[in-house]
Amino acid sequence: MFRVLTVFLLISVVYAKHEIYEGASVYEFEVENETQSKIVYYMLQDQLGLDIWSHPGPSRSGMVLVPKNSKEEFAYKLKLAGIKFRATVDNIKEQLDIEERLLATASLRISSDSSSKAALTLDRVYRWEEIEEYMVHLARNYPDKVTLVNGGTSFEGRPINYLRISTTNFQDPSKPVVFVQSLLHSREWIGQAATLYAIEKLVVNNTDSDLINDIDWIILPTANPDGYIFSHNSDRFWRKNRKTGLFIADLCVGVDLNRNYDYAWGTESSDAVCEENFHGPGPFSEPETAVTKNILDEHKDRIEMFLDIHSFGSYVLYPYGTGELPPNALDLNLVGVLIGDAIDAVKLSANKNYTVGNSGLLLYPSSGGSDDYARKVGIPYSYCLELPAFRGSSSITGFLVDPEFIAQAGYETWEGIKAGARYVLDSYKMRR
Ligand SMILES: [Zn+2]
């Protein structure tokens, strides 16, 4: 079954095209002070409507994707403002083609190697349909541990399913719950490596019995299925959901789901539909964010840790996005460091160490994030993890995924999740 689906999907992958990104460049830029920072955001986001991939700080460059026809104006404006910049990728379409080729080759290799699949091999990017089929398969084959739950329906009508993993059918209130979700931002494909690896290590190949016996888990691999499918079929760098009816003739569509949760909603995000960080018509206006909300609300007394997996940048970020610190900020930082250290201990040397901090202070102010909402409703340990998507030495960058890194990404992130889970197991017991 898996194999047939794989081959079928592969055909559509191989012939997918990336023409919309022909000639688009990725630039790094630096800001030296607060004033420059304000100017650059105004120019890049409001004036040019560009997609900022990573935000600059005192000791790090920002990254921005600039379409071919905006390059001249981009250079003119930044020069005028005295902001340093340089192109790091001349034509991102070339890298998109490389990624597609690498992933297609990885898929072929796997599908011809395996005749029957009890588990997904963790060295390729899976399509939404494959992940769904896998979850159905797990629930059927491990009924004593795995329950498939339908959390709702996406804007385009797809089921948003997640797994409840428990040896006591979620009936034992003495156990804490750890909730992990990925692919809320659809282009951040590497995130599925973390959730699929977690499922593998909890259900199929469990070597840490305390984690499955003493903790209940909720794993939601594809939080934004419409966007994820669109990122495969049409636009690799699609971030938002696929909500329509927001703008004249649907010239711009989609809501940034990680600005749509109800914490300081609308204060540090965009009200312009065409922008990448458009927060939507209201808090929880989107069916996809309502799914996370309902899970958090339903189990808030037992969820001790929530992890929203994103990419890229190697960060463990904690609330609030506005820069305000929750009362347990020191504990959040401490557990964040445990998670980051555990990953750093086994990461590839070419990739940088994880940095831990409050997202608003460390990176840039934002509002309406999932981790903020989780903290607001009382989840003590709530984080956004920004995974690296590629090996530091590879020929692709940013959100693009090198299949040679997928298993490593799953493994190293799981080391971090384990460290966090073991800490919160104790903290939950002490709190009760
Ligand atoms: Zn993200």
PDB file of N, CA and C and ligand atoms in Angstrom, residues 185 188 310-311, ligand 1:
ATOM      1  N   HIS A 185       3.494  25.728  10.116  1.00  0.00           N
ATOM      2  CA  HIS A 185       4.000  26.467   8.955  1.00  0.00           C
ATOM      3  C   HIS A 185       4.377  25.429   7.903  1.00  0.00           C
ATOM      4  N   GLU A 188       7.956  24.303   6.441  1.00  0.00           N
ATOM      5  CA  GLU A 188       9.014  23.874   7.355  1.00  0.00           C
ATOM      6  C   GLU A 188       9.014  22.345   7.468  1.00  0.00           C
ATOM      7  N   HIS A 310       9.140  23.917  14.503  1.00  0.00           N
ATOM      8  CA  HIS A 310       9.285  24.778  13.313  1.00  0.00           C
ATOM      9  C   HIS A 310      10.709  24.642  12.772  1.00  0.00           C
ATOM     10  N   SER A 311      10.992  25.392  11.708  1.00  0.00           N
ATOM     11  CA  SER A 311      12.364  25.544  11.234  1.00  0.00           C
ATOM     12  C   SER A 311      12.473  26.920  10.574  1.00  0.00           C
TER      13      SER A 311
HETATM   14 ZN    ZN B   1       7.549  28.442  11.593  1.00  0.00          ZN
END
